[in-house]
GROMACS .gro file of C-alpha atoms in nm:
model
  506
    1MET     CA    1 -14.790  -5.795  -4.418
    2THR     CA    2 -14.742  -5.920  -4.773
    3THR     CA    3 -14.383  -5.924  -4.894
    4ARG     CA    4 -14.338  -5.683  -5.182
    5GLN     CA    5 -14.210  -5.821  -5.513
    6VAL     CA    6 -13.933  -5.628  -5.685
    7LEU     CA    7 -13.797  -5.663  -6.038
    8VAL     CA    8 -13.444  -5.532  -6.093
    9THR     CA    9 -13.313  -5.475  -6.444
   10GLY     CA   10 -12.940  -5.412  -6.468
   11ALA     CA   11 -12.850  -5.645  -6.179
   12THR     CA   12 -12.526  -5.741  -6.358
   13GLY     CA   13 -12.420  -5.375  -6.355
   14TYR     CA   14 -12.240  -5.156  -6.104
   15ILE     CA   15 -12.546  -5.004  -5.933
   16GLY     CA   16 -12.788  -5.295  -5.967
   17GLY     CA   17 -12.537  -5.546  -5.833
   18ARG     CA   18 -12.513  -5.343  -5.511
   19LEU     CA   19 -12.881  -5.266  -5.477
   20VAL     CA   20 -13.006  -5.627  -5.492
   21PRO     CA   21 -12.848  -5.750  -5.164
   22ARG     CA   22 -12.975  -5.439  -4.986
   23LEU     CA   23 -13.330  -5.504  -5.104
   24LEU     CA   24 -13.302  -5.864  -4.987
   25ALA     CA   25 -13.176  -5.748  -4.647
   26ASP     CA   26 -13.485  -5.528  -4.617
   27GLY     CA   27 -13.720  -5.820  -4.677
   28PHE     CA   28 -13.815  -5.772  -5.042
   29THR     CA   29 -13.863  -6.067  -5.274
   30VAL     CA   30 -13.637  -5.997  -5.569
   31ARG     CA   31 -13.651  -6.110  -5.929
   32VAL     CA   32 -13.380  -6.003  -6.169
   33LEU     CA   33 -13.408  -5.987  -6.546
   34ALA     CA   34 -13.078  -6.059  -6.720
   35ARG     CA   35 -12.988  -6.108  -7.082
   36SER     CA   36 -12.696  -6.329  -6.971
   37PRO     CA   37 -12.799  -6.503  -6.644
   38GLN     CA   38 -12.469  -6.693  -6.635
   39LYS     CA   39 -12.303  -6.367  -6.526
   40LEU     CA   40 -12.488  -6.404  -6.195
   41THR     CA   41 -12.391  -6.766  -6.134
   42ASP     CA   42 -12.132  -6.691  -5.867
   43VAL     CA   43 -12.260  -6.373  -5.701
   44PRO     CA   44 -12.325  -6.437  -5.330
   45TRP     CA   45 -12.692  -6.336  -5.346
   46ALA     CA   46 -12.782  -6.551  -5.650
   47PRO     CA   47 -12.950  -6.829  -5.443
   48ASP     CA   48 -13.179  -6.573  -5.280
   49VAL     CA   49 -13.330  -6.424  -5.596
   50GLU     CA   50 -13.527  -6.545  -5.893
   51ILE     CA   51 -13.319  -6.502  -6.207
   52VAL     CA   52 -13.507  -6.490  -6.536
   53GLN     CA   53 -13.354  -6.464  -6.879
   54GLY     CA   54 -13.484  -6.192  -7.102
   55ASP     CA   55 -13.410  -5.887  -7.310
   56LEU     CA   56 -13.566  -5.543  -7.264
   57HIS     CA   57 -13.627  -5.536  -7.639
   58ASP     CA   58 -13.831  -5.858  -7.620
   59ALA     CA   59 -14.184  -5.763  -7.513
   60ASP     CA   60 -14.280  -6.121  -7.429
   61SER     CA   61 -13.989  -6.178  -7.191
   62VAL     CA   62 -14.049  -5.840  -7.025
   63ARG     CA   63 -14.419  -5.916  -6.976
   64ASP     CA   64 -14.333  -6.253  -6.823
   65ALA     CA   65 -14.083  -6.090  -6.586
   66MET     CA   66 -14.344  -5.833  -6.472
   67ARG     CA   67 -14.598  -6.088  -6.348
   68GLY     CA   68 -14.674  -6.033  -5.978
   69ILE     CA   69 -14.427  -5.743  -5.950
   70ASP     CA   70 -14.494  -5.439  -5.731
   71ILE     CA   71 -14.183  -5.227  -5.796
   72VAL     CA   72 -13.954  -5.212  -6.100
   73TYR     CA   73 -13.600  -5.077  -6.082
   74TYR     CA   74 -13.481  -4.965  -6.422
   75LEU     CA   75 -13.102  -4.950  -6.391
   76VAL     CA   76 -12.981  -5.011  -6.745
   77HIS     CA   77 -12.809  -4.769  -6.977
   78SER     CA   78 -12.596  -4.832  -7.282
   79MET     CA   79 -12.243  -4.694  -7.261
   80ARG     CA   80 -12.177  -4.760  -7.627
   81ALA     CA   81 -11.980  -4.498  -7.814
   82SER     CA   82 -12.139  -4.576  -8.151
   83GLY     CA   83 -12.454  -4.703  -8.316
   84ASP     CA   84 -12.817  -4.599  -8.289
   85PHE     CA   85 -12.835  -4.662  -7.914
   86GLU     CA   86 -13.070  -4.366  -7.851
   87GLU     CA   87 -13.360  -4.522  -8.039
   88GLU     CA   88 -13.279  -4.866  -7.898
   89GLU     CA   89 -13.289  -4.730  -7.542
   90SER     CA   90 -13.616  -4.550  -7.604
   91ASP     CA   91 -13.767  -4.868  -7.750
   92ALA     CA   92 -13.660  -5.066  -7.443
   93ALA     CA   93 -13.808  -4.802  -7.211
   94ARG     CA   94 -14.138  -4.810  -7.399
   95THR     CA   95 -14.145  -5.190  -7.374
   96VAL     CA   96 -14.091  -5.175  -6.998
   97ALA     CA   97 -14.344  -4.893  -6.953
   98GLU     CA   98 -14.617  -5.077  -7.141
   99ALA     CA   99 -14.551  -5.407  -6.963
  100ALA     CA  100 -14.545  -5.239  -6.620
  101GLU     CA  101 -14.877  -5.067  -6.677
  102ALA     CA  102 -15.038  -5.387  -6.806
  103ALA     CA  103 -14.910  -5.584  -6.505
  104GLY     CA  104 -15.041  -5.332  -6.252
  105VAL     CA  105 -14.696  -5.239  -6.121
  106SER     CA  106 -14.723  -4.978  -5.843
  107ARG     CA  107 -14.391  -4.797  -5.902
  108ILE     CA  108 -14.100  -4.760  -6.144
  109VAL     CA  109 -13.766  -4.632  -6.015
  110TYR     CA  110 -13.515  -4.505  -6.271
  111LEU     CA  111 -13.162  -4.375  -6.223
  112GLY     CA  112 -13.099  -4.109  -6.486
  113ALA     CA  113 -12.836  -3.841  -6.526
  114LEU     CA  114 -12.791  -3.492  -6.384
  115HIS     CA  115 -12.791  -3.242  -6.670
  116PRO     CA  116 -12.823  -2.869  -6.729
  117ASP     CA  117 -13.135  -2.716  -6.884
  118GLY     CA  118 -13.114  -2.524  -7.208
  119GLU     CA  119 -12.794  -2.691  -7.331
  120LYS     CA  120 -12.739  -2.910  -7.635
  121LEU     CA  121 -12.680  -3.237  -7.454
  122SER     CA  122 -12.452  -3.521  -7.558
  123ARG     CA  123 -12.619  -3.826  -7.709
  124HIS     CA  124 -12.583  -4.024  -7.387
  125LEU     CA  125 -12.733  -3.754  -7.166
  126ARG     CA  126 -13.007  -3.691  -7.422
  127SER     CA  127 -13.090  -4.061  -7.426
  128ARG     CA  128 -13.114  -4.082  -7.048
  129VAL     CA  129 -13.345  -3.780  -7.039
  130ALA     CA  130 -13.565  -3.941  -7.307
  131VAL     CA  131 -13.587  -4.269  -7.116
  132GLY     CA  132 -13.691  -4.085  -6.801
  133ARG     CA  133 -13.969  -3.903  -6.986
  134ILE     CA  134 -14.100  -4.227  -7.138
  135LEU     CA  135 -14.118  -4.393  -6.796
  136LEU     CA  136 -14.283  -4.088  -6.636
  137ALA     CA  137 -14.551  -4.098  -6.906
  138SER     CA  138 -14.615  -4.471  -6.857
  139GLY     CA  139 -14.920  -4.436  -6.635
  140VAL     CA  140 -14.727  -4.608  -6.355
  141PRO     CA  141 -14.608  -4.384  -6.067
  142THR     CA  142 -14.243  -4.322  -6.150
  143ILE     CA  143 -13.951  -4.151  -5.982
  144VAL     CA  144 -13.648  -4.050  -6.184
  145PHE     CA  145 -13.330  -3.977  -5.990
  146GLN     CA  146 -13.093  -3.753  -6.184
  147ALA     CA  147 -12.741  -3.809  -6.050
  148GLY     CA  148 -12.402  -3.687  -6.166
  149VAL     CA  149 -12.060  -3.840  -6.106
  150VAL     CA  150 -12.092  -4.141  -5.873
  151ILE     CA  151 -11.800  -4.190  -5.633
  152GLY     CA  152 -11.743  -4.540  -5.501
  153SER     CA  153 -11.497  -4.825  -5.522
  154GLY     CA  154 -11.521  -4.970  -5.869
  155SER     CA  155 -11.725  -4.692  -6.031
  156ALA     CA  156 -11.599  -4.584  -6.373
  157SER     CA  157 -11.596  -4.216  -6.276
  158PHE     CA  158 -11.396  -4.282  -5.961
  159GLU     CA  159 -11.154  -4.510  -6.145
  160MET     CA  160 -11.095  -4.244  -6.408
  161ILE     CA  161 -11.016  -3.984  -6.141
  162ARG     CA  162 -10.795  -4.230  -5.954
  163HIS     CA  163 -10.583  -4.338  -6.248
  164LEU     CA  164 -10.546  -3.992  -6.401
  165THR     CA  165 -10.427  -3.861  -6.065
  166GLU     CA  166 -10.194  -4.150  -5.982
  167VAL     CA  167 -10.037  -4.188  -6.326
  168LEU     CA  168  -9.977  -3.826  -6.421
  169PRO     CA  169  -9.755  -3.596  -6.210
  170TYR     CA  170  -9.870  -3.311  -6.431
  171MET     CA  171 -10.210  -3.303  -6.595
  172PRO     CA  172 -10.261  -3.138  -6.934
  173ALA     CA  173 -10.638  -3.134  -6.940
  174PRO     CA  174 -10.937  -3.023  -7.145
  175LYS     CA  175 -11.114  -2.701  -7.052
  176TRP     CA  176 -11.392  -2.903  -6.884
  177VAL     CA  177 -11.164  -2.956  -6.580
  178ARG     CA  178 -11.291  -2.611  -6.479
  179ASN     CA  179 -11.658  -2.709  -6.506
  180ARG     CA  180 -11.857  -2.744  -6.184
  181ILE     CA  181 -11.966  -3.092  -6.084
  182GLN     CA  182 -12.171  -3.217  -5.790
  183PRO     CA  183 -12.057  -3.575  -5.722
  184ILE     CA  184 -12.256  -3.818  -5.511
  185ALA     CA  185 -12.135  -4.115  -5.307
  186ILE     CA  186 -12.253  -4.459  -5.411
  187ARG     CA  187 -12.393  -4.516  -5.061
  188ASP     CA  188 -12.622  -4.213  -5.107
  189VAL     CA  189 -12.738  -4.328  -5.451
  190LEU     CA  190 -12.833  -4.663  -5.297
  191PHE     CA  191 -13.005  -4.484  -5.009
  192TYR     CA  192 -13.231  -4.293  -5.249
  193LEU     CA  193 -13.302  -4.599  -5.463
  194ARG     CA  194 -13.405  -4.805  -5.162
  195ALA     CA  195 -13.618  -4.525  -5.012
  196ALA     CA  196 -13.806  -4.486  -5.342
  197ALA     CA  197 -13.980  -4.820  -5.282
  198ASP     CA  198 -14.178  -4.663  -4.995
  199LEU     CA  199 -14.305  -4.353  -5.176
  200PRO     CA  200 -14.679  -4.288  -5.214
  201PRO     CA  201 -14.828  -4.320  -5.564
  202GLU     CA  202 -14.876  -3.943  -5.611
  203VAL     CA  203 -14.499  -3.899  -5.651
  204ASN     CA  204 -14.440  -3.904  -6.026
  205ARG     CA  205 -14.154  -3.680  -6.134
  206ALA     CA  206 -13.780  -3.637  -6.175
  207PHE     CA  207 -13.555  -3.517  -5.891
  208ASP     CA  208 -13.196  -3.397  -5.896
  209ILE     CA  209 -12.972  -3.568  -5.641
  210GLY     CA  210 -12.613  -3.485  -5.551
  211GLY     CA  211 -12.370  -3.475  -5.263
  212PRO     CA  212 -12.301  -3.170  -5.045
  213ASP     CA  213 -11.993  -3.054  -5.244
  214ILE     CA  214 -11.980  -2.860  -5.570
  215LEU     CA  215 -11.632  -2.894  -5.719
  216ARG     CA  216 -11.442  -2.844  -6.039
  217TYR     CA  217 -11.308  -3.163  -6.195
  218GLY     CA  218 -10.954  -3.051  -6.121
  219GLN     CA  219 -11.048  -3.007  -5.755
  220MET     CA  220 -11.187  -3.359  -5.752
  221MET     CA  221 -10.857  -3.495  -5.881
  222ASN     CA  222 -10.656  -3.309  -5.619
  223GLY     CA  223 -10.905  -3.406  -5.349
  224TYR     CA  224 -10.835  -3.766  -5.443
  225ALA     CA  225 -10.459  -3.696  -5.431
  226VAL     CA  226 -10.485  -3.570  -5.072
  227GLU     CA  227 -10.686  -3.873  -4.956
  228ALA     CA  228 -10.448  -4.111  -5.136
  229GLY     CA  229 -10.141  -3.951  -4.978
  230LEU     CA  230 -10.015  -3.803  -5.305
  231ARG     CA  231  -9.901  -3.451  -5.371
  232GLN     CA  232 -10.151  -3.234  -5.551
  233ARG     CA  233 -10.116  -3.226  -5.929
  234PRO     CA  234 -10.068  -2.906  -6.129
  235ILE     CA  235 -10.340  -2.896  -6.393
  236ALA     CA  236 -10.329  -2.694  -6.714
  237SER     CA  237 -10.649  -2.635  -6.908
  238LEU     CA  238 -10.584  -2.674  -7.281
  239PRO     CA  239 -10.857  -2.574  -7.528
  240VAL     CA  240 -10.718  -2.812  -7.794
  241PHE     CA  241 -10.850  -3.115  -7.608
  242THR     CA  242 -11.174  -3.202  -7.786
  243PRO     CA  243 -11.399  -3.468  -7.624
  244TRP     CA  244 -11.280  -3.719  -7.885
  245LEU     CA  245 -10.912  -3.642  -7.822
  246ALA     CA  246 -10.966  -3.646  -7.445
  247SER     CA  247 -11.126  -3.991  -7.468
  248GLN     CA  248 -10.820  -4.121  -7.656
  249TRP     CA  249 -10.600  -3.977  -7.380
  250VAL     CA  250 -10.808  -4.139  -7.106
  251ASN     CA  251 -10.808  -4.468  -7.298
  252LEU     CA  252 -10.428  -4.469  -7.309
  253VAL     CA  253 -10.340  -4.362  -6.953
  254THR     CA  254 -10.620  -4.534  -6.757
  255PRO     CA  255 -10.787  -4.878  -6.770
  256ILE     CA  256 -11.109  -4.714  -6.895
  257PRO     CA  257 -11.161  -4.823  -7.258
  258ARG     CA  258 -11.246  -4.564  -7.519
  259SER     CA  259 -11.601  -4.693  -7.556
  260LEU     CA  260 -11.665  -4.608  -7.190
  261ALA     CA  261 -11.449  -4.294  -7.179
  262VAL     CA  262 -11.645  -4.124  -7.458
  263PRO     CA  263 -11.985  -4.103  -7.279
  264ILE     CA  264 -11.820  -4.011  -6.947
  265ILE     CA  265 -11.624  -3.726  -7.102
  266GLU     CA  266 -11.916  -3.606  -7.311
  267SER     CA  267 -12.117  -3.566  -6.989
  268LEU     CA  268 -11.841  -3.349  -6.840
  269GLN     CA  269 -11.876  -3.079  -7.106
  270TYR     CA  270 -12.129  -2.891  -6.894
  271ASP     CA  271 -12.174  -2.768  -6.540
  272CYS     CA  272 -12.367  -3.055  -6.383
  273VAL     CA  273 -12.502  -2.943  -6.047
  274VAL     CA  274 -12.828  -2.991  -5.863
  275GLN     CA  275 -13.076  -2.724  -5.974
  276GLU     CA  276 -13.346  -2.803  -5.720
  277THR     CA  277 -13.353  -2.978  -5.384
  278ASP     CA  278 -13.717  -3.089  -5.389
  279ILE     CA  279 -13.610  -3.443  -5.308
  280ASP     CA  280 -13.555  -3.335  -4.945
  281GLY     CA  281 -13.930  -3.291  -4.906
  282VAL     CA  282 -14.000  -3.640  -5.040
  283ILE     CA  283 -13.703  -3.843  -4.912
  284PRO     CA  284 -13.524  -3.673  -4.621
  285PRO     CA  285 -13.142  -3.701  -4.632
  286PRO     CA  286 -12.988  -4.003  -4.459
  287GLU     CA  287 -12.909  -3.986  -4.090
  288GLY     CA  288 -12.588  -3.787  -4.052
  289GLY     CA  289 -12.638  -3.615  -4.386
  290LEU     CA  290 -12.514  -3.684  -4.735
  291THR     CA  291 -12.155  -3.798  -4.780
  292GLY     CA  292 -11.897  -3.536  -4.876
  293TYR     CA  293 -11.663  -3.595  -5.168
  294ARG     CA  294 -11.345  -3.644  -4.966
  295LYS     CA  295 -11.519  -3.890  -4.733
  296ALA     CA  296 -11.658  -4.080  -5.032
  297VAL     CA  297 -11.305  -4.111  -5.172
  298ARG     CA  298 -11.176  -4.223  -4.831
  299LEU     CA  299 -11.443  -4.493  -4.809
  300ALA     CA  300 -11.372  -4.612  -5.164
  301LEU     CA  301 -10.999  -4.639  -5.095
  302ALA     CA  302 -11.066  -4.832  -4.774
  303LYS     CA  303 -11.287  -5.078  -4.965
  304MET     CA  304 -11.011  -5.129  -5.220
  305ARG     CA  305 -10.747  -5.186  -4.952
  306ASP     CA  306 -10.971  -5.441  -4.779
  307GLY     CA  307 -11.051  -5.622  -5.104
  308ALA     CA  308 -11.420  -5.556  -5.042
  309VAL     CA  309 -11.520  -5.404  -5.378
  310GLU     CA  310 -11.870  -5.540  -5.444
  311THR     CA  311 -11.912  -5.446  -5.810
  312SER     CA  312 -11.699  -5.270  -6.068
  313TRP     CA  313 -11.722  -5.102  -6.407
  314ARG     CA  314 -11.482  -5.374  -6.524
  315ASN     CA  315 -11.766  -5.621  -6.537
  316SER     CA  316 -11.976  -5.407  -6.769
  317SER     CA  317 -12.003  -5.519  -7.129
  318VAL     CA  318 -11.756  -5.359  -7.367
  319ASP     CA  319 -11.884  -5.195  -7.684
  320GLY     CA  320 -11.781  -5.403  -7.983
  321ALA     CA  321 -11.650  -5.696  -7.779
  322PRO     CA  322 -11.762  -6.046  -7.883
  323SER     CA  323 -12.030  -6.179  -7.650
  324ASP     CA  324 -12.123  -6.514  -7.806
  325PRO     CA  325 -12.010  -6.813  -7.598
  326LEU     CA  326 -11.778  -7.077  -7.733
  327PRO     CA  327 -11.983  -7.313  -7.953
  328SER     CA  328 -11.991  -7.677  -7.853
  329GLU     CA  329 -11.729  -7.874  -8.042
  330PRO     CA  330 -11.975  -8.064  -8.267
  331ASP     CA  331 -12.085  -7.722  -8.398
  332TRP     CA  332 -11.732  -7.653  -8.521
  333ALA     CA  333 -11.788  -7.874  -8.824
  334GLY     CA  334 -11.769  -7.671  -9.141
  335HIS     CA  335 -11.599  -7.374  -8.970
  336THR     CA  336 -11.239  -7.268  -8.986
  337VAL     CA  337 -11.107  -7.301  -8.632
  338TYR     CA  338 -10.747  -7.263  -8.519
  339THR     CA  339 -10.632  -7.414  -8.190
  340ASP     CA  340 -10.316  -7.437  -7.985
  341VAL     CA  341 -10.345  -7.731  -7.744
  342ARG     CA  342 -10.089  -7.822  -7.478
  343GLU     CA  343 -10.079  -8.031  -7.162
  344ARG     CA  344  -9.826  -8.120  -6.896
  345ALA     CA  345  -9.814  -8.385  -6.626
  346SER     CA  346  -9.702  -8.244  -6.294
  347THR     CA  347  -9.611  -8.347  -5.942
  348ALA     CA  348  -9.823  -8.059  -5.813
  349ASN     CA  349 -10.155  -8.148  -5.657
  350PRO     CA  350 -10.466  -8.034  -5.849
  351ALA     CA  351 -10.559  -7.779  -5.581
  352SER     CA  352 -10.226  -7.599  -5.621
  353VAL     CA  353 -10.258  -7.593  -5.999
  354TRP     CA  354 -10.610  -7.456  -5.970
  355ARG     CA  355 -10.501  -7.175  -5.740
  356VAL     CA  356 -10.247  -7.066  -6.000
  357ILE     CA  357 -10.509  -7.088  -6.276
  358GLU     CA  358 -10.771  -6.890  -6.084
  359GLY     CA  359 -10.516  -6.623  -5.988
  360ILE     CA  360 -10.393  -6.560  -6.343
  361GLY     CA  361 -10.382  -6.211  -6.493
  362GLY     CA  362 -10.387  -5.874  -6.322
  363GLU     CA  363 -10.076  -5.809  -6.114
  364ARG     CA  364  -9.961  -6.172  -6.145
  365GLY     CA  365  -9.953  -6.154  -6.522
  366TRP     CA  366  -9.970  -6.440  -6.769
  367TYR     CA  367  -9.662  -6.645  -6.680
  368SER     CA  368  -9.479  -6.596  -7.009
  369PHE     CA  369  -9.300  -6.331  -7.215
  370PRO     CA  370  -9.431  -6.023  -7.026
  371LEU     CA  371  -9.301  -5.785  -7.293
  372ALA     CA  372  -9.506  -5.954  -7.566
  373TRP     CA  373  -9.821  -5.937  -7.354
  374ALA     CA  374  -9.754  -5.570  -7.272
  375LEU     CA  375  -9.699  -5.478  -7.637
  376ARG     CA  376 -10.017  -5.659  -7.741
  377GLY     CA  377 -10.204  -5.477  -7.465
  378TRP     CA  378 -10.082  -5.137  -7.584
  379ALA     CA  379 -10.168  -5.225  -7.942
  380ASP     CA  380 -10.521  -5.307  -7.828
  381LYS     CA  381 -10.544  -4.976  -7.640
  382LEU     CA  382 -10.435  -4.782  -7.949
  383VAL     CA  383 -10.732  -4.918  -8.145
  384GLY     CA  384 -10.976  -4.846  -7.861
  385GLY     CA  385 -10.972  -5.184  -7.688
  386VAL     CA  386 -10.951  -5.259  -7.317
  387GLY     CA  387 -10.583  -5.360  -7.315
  388LEU     CA  388 -10.418  -5.526  -7.017
  389THR     CA  389 -10.464  -5.245  -6.763
  390ARG     CA  390 -10.823  -5.337  -6.677
  391GLY     CA  391 -10.681  -5.598  -6.438
  392ARG     CA  392 -10.920  -5.799  -6.224
  393LEU     CA  393 -11.151  -5.729  -5.931
  394ASP     CA  394 -11.019  -5.989  -5.685
  395PRO     CA  395 -10.657  -6.112  -5.705
  396ASP     CA  396 -10.738  -6.467  -5.593
  397ARG     CA  397 -11.099  -6.554  -5.673
  398LEU     CA  398 -11.298  -6.527  -5.995
  399GLN     CA  399 -11.668  -6.526  -6.075
  400THR     CA  400 -11.846  -6.598  -6.400
  401GLY     CA  401 -11.863  -6.272  -6.594
  402ASP     CA  402 -11.555  -6.118  -6.428
  403ALA     CA  403 -11.311  -5.919  -6.638
  404VAL     CA  404 -10.949  -6.036  -6.639
  405ASP     CA  405 -10.739  -5.787  -6.837
  406TRP     CA  406 -10.870  -5.822  -7.195
  407TRP     CA  407 -11.055  -6.145  -7.116
  408ARG     CA  408 -11.399  -6.220  -6.972
  409VAL     CA  409 -11.472  -6.526  -6.756
  410GLU     CA  410 -11.719  -6.720  -6.967
  411ARG     CA  411 -11.720  -7.050  -6.781
  412LEU     CA  412 -11.594  -7.138  -6.436
  413GLU     CA  413 -11.593  -7.489  -6.296
  414ARG     CA  414 -11.424  -7.411  -5.969
  415GLY     CA  415 -11.133  -7.641  -5.901
  416SER     CA  416 -11.109  -7.778  -6.253
  417ARG     CA  417 -11.177  -7.550  -6.551
  418LEU     CA  418 -11.156  -7.181  -6.645
  419ARG     CA  419 -11.263  -7.052  -6.985
  420LEU     CA  420 -11.185  -6.694  -7.085
  421ARG     CA  421 -11.339  -6.512  -7.383
  422ALA     CA  422 -11.125  -6.243  -7.547
  423GLU     CA  423 -11.256  -5.885  -7.555
  424MET     CA  424 -10.953  -5.742  -7.733
  425ARG     CA  425 -10.992  -5.610  -8.086
  426VAL     CA  426 -10.914  -5.901  -8.318
  427PRO     CA  427 -11.055  -6.008  -8.657
  428GLY     CA  428 -11.242  -6.302  -8.510
  429ARG     CA  429 -11.340  -6.460  -8.179
  430ALA     CA  430 -11.090  -6.605  -7.934
  431TRP     CA  431 -11.094  -6.811  -7.616
  432LEU     CA  432 -10.834  -6.940  -7.372
  433GLU     CA  433 -10.920  -7.246  -7.163
  434LEU     CA  434 -10.713  -7.362  -6.866
  435SER     CA  435 -10.797  -7.679  -6.674
  436VAL     CA  436 -10.654  -7.938  -6.436
  437GLU     CA  437 -10.738  -8.297  -6.352
  438PRO     CA  438 -10.584  -8.552  -6.113
  439GLY     CA  439 -10.287  -8.745  -6.250
  440GLU     CA  440 -10.278  -9.115  -6.321
  441GLN     CA  441 -10.337  -9.335  -6.017
  442GLY     CA  442 -10.441  -9.018  -5.833
  443SER     CA  443 -10.082  -8.891  -5.810
  444GLY     CA  444 -10.001  -8.535  -5.908
  445SER     CA  445 -10.204  -8.365  -6.178
  446ILE     CA  446 -10.236  -8.299  -6.550
  447TYR     CA  447 -10.259  -7.937  -6.665
  448HIS     CA  448 -10.443  -7.866  -6.992
  449GLN     CA  449 -10.427  -7.545  -7.193
  450ARG     CA  450 -10.616  -7.464  -7.511
  451ALA     CA  451 -10.632  -7.147  -7.721
  452ILE     CA  452 -10.918  -7.136  -7.973
  453PHE     CA  453 -10.965  -6.885  -8.255
  454PHE     CA  454 -11.255  -6.849  -8.498
  455PRO     CA  455 -11.115  -6.621  -8.772
  456GLN     CA  456 -11.331  -6.362  -8.945
  457GLY     CA  457 -11.255  -6.374  -9.316
  458LEU     CA  458 -10.910  -6.334  -9.464
  459PRO     CA  459 -10.794  -6.077  -9.203
  460GLY     CA  460 -10.862  -6.332  -8.929
  461ARG     CA  461 -10.662  -6.602  -9.104
  462LEU     CA  462 -10.371  -6.364  -9.164
  463TYR     CA  463 -10.384  -6.251  -8.801
  464TRP     CA  464 -10.351  -6.609  -8.673
  465LEU     CA  465 -10.066  -6.684  -8.911
  466SER     CA  466  -9.884  -6.364  -8.811
  467ILE     CA  467  -9.884  -6.454  -8.441
  468LEU     CA  468  -9.820  -6.826  -8.494
  469PRO     CA  469  -9.440  -6.791  -8.452
  470PHE     CA  470  -9.494  -6.641  -8.107
  471HIS     CA  471  -9.718  -6.923  -7.984
  472GLY     CA  472  -9.424  -7.156  -7.931
  473ILE     CA  473  -9.279  -6.901  -7.690
  474ILE     CA  474  -9.592  -6.763  -7.526
  475PHE     CA  475  -9.809  -7.069  -7.483
  476SER     CA  476  -9.530  -7.314  -7.404
  477GLY     CA  477  -9.396  -7.060  -7.156
  478MET     CA  478  -9.737  -7.040  -6.991
  479VAL     CA  479  -9.753  -7.417  -6.950
  480ASN     CA  480  -9.403  -7.437  -6.801
  481ARG     CA  481  -9.438  -7.144  -6.562
  482ILE     CA  482  -9.787  -7.235  -6.439
  483VAL     CA  483  -9.677  -7.593  -6.366
  484LEU     CA  484  -9.355  -7.477  -6.195
  485GLU     CA  485  -9.549  -7.227  -5.983
  486ALA     CA  486  -9.795  -7.497  -5.876
  487GLU     CA  487  -9.517  -7.746  -5.800
  488ALA     CA  488  -9.336  -7.490  -5.585
  489GLU     CA  489  -9.660  -7.428  -5.394
  490THR     CA  490  -9.717  -7.801  -5.344
  491GLN     CA  491  -9.358  -7.843  -5.222
  492ALA     CA  492  -9.393  -7.554  -4.979
  493GLU     CA  493  -9.713  -7.706  -4.839
  494ALA     CA  494  -9.542  -8.043  -4.795
  495GLU     CA  495  -9.245  -7.886  -4.616
  496ALA     CA  496  -9.477  -7.689  -4.386
  497GLU     CA  497  -9.671  -8.004  -4.299
  498ALA     CA  498  -9.347  -8.192  -4.231
  499ALA     CA  499  -9.221  -7.913  -4.006
  500ASN     CA  500  -9.546  -7.912  -3.810
  501ALA     CA  501  -9.532  -8.291  -3.771
  502GLU     CA  502  -9.180  -8.275  -3.625
  503GLN     CA  503  -9.274  -8.028  -3.354
  504PRO     CA  504  -9.336  -8.195  -3.015
  505GLU     CA  505  -9.687  -8.170  -2.882
  506GLY     CA  506  -9.781  -7.933  -2.601
   0.00000   0.00000   0.00000
């Protein structure tokens, strides 16, 4: 039997990043199309797939990616809160549809959005419906799954429910908390996506999919509270909460940035429930049935406790955040560039220093002036940025493309160098680079720290000058605390080894 070739778009996202290893486990040969392949450098399945660089708006790169492909998974969707993303998404869908038909692809699988009929949809829901229609009209057998709120560890919808419930003892809420929603567990979404690869060619239509429970949003929050061991929250529906105002509220009290909160909240303005169950006649439910909401929450919480979250909304691109990598230093000529460079020799071994570097951010913080970092994080939140509350996915280990508070891991040379690109709202582009090398004569280590800022016009220059007085406190504090932390770890290791050596054998 010939191994089937699969192309996955959106493999750097929440759904795609979980689907790829499952396709590999089932024997498919997988190719992924990524605009930024470096984001996949450290994922565990990277060696087992073919990674090609390309953009869905570039017809040539899409055609190249389609060669020899049997099944295409279309798992991309812009979560931007501004701009003409509707036309851009339709253009990308048309590019994929035309390339798939020309390449003789046997099936397209698209994950769209559950939506009511006869309503004036939000721009994001309208765009997803339009993409589905373009793919269905491609001439290639296509299945469109229309899903609502996805519940799983790391999903944006689940994280919004979790943080709203945990942070607020009392919930003043928009009137949409009384709307009916049919959530679906991430494991069931993946089940349907995988099963779609085996469908006969005559299946060419959209299907609603959802879990077994129909709930109001307020019930979902209190269902989470029960599973998390919290008391249920009183919820008051307030008509003054417009979608825009609600997104500001979510931005402030949860890690979800405003750019992501807006499309999520806009989609909650309607009753979003399954209107037909025709999918059962095409793909029978999984063994044991679909996962109920409370069980889905329980499974997500267990994954979080075990540190086994595979993918997260945190690693999605942020609307408006700089995405260009740090230029090589020869390219700096002719540009205004501000830097803050520091280094410190240390008795700590390089491995200890690296562990401190790789564990920076999140709950451990930034090793200097916590109040200043917190205030800067809140300031970023107030202007719609990600702030500090986004945290990090794994407390000890990073991957290229990971989010770390308001930073993004741009380059990772494990054991020696970490470069972070700022995604906070600043008038320019900023990076923070932390590195370690062995000390002279191989004794101890040397810790290097470099902040780099490319200002944008006069506001960028004024911004750098305004924070310059704080650099002596913040950046020097970082150097001192990171080195002290690493030295304490090295000392503890030496004492443990000495204690073990003193113990008599057997």
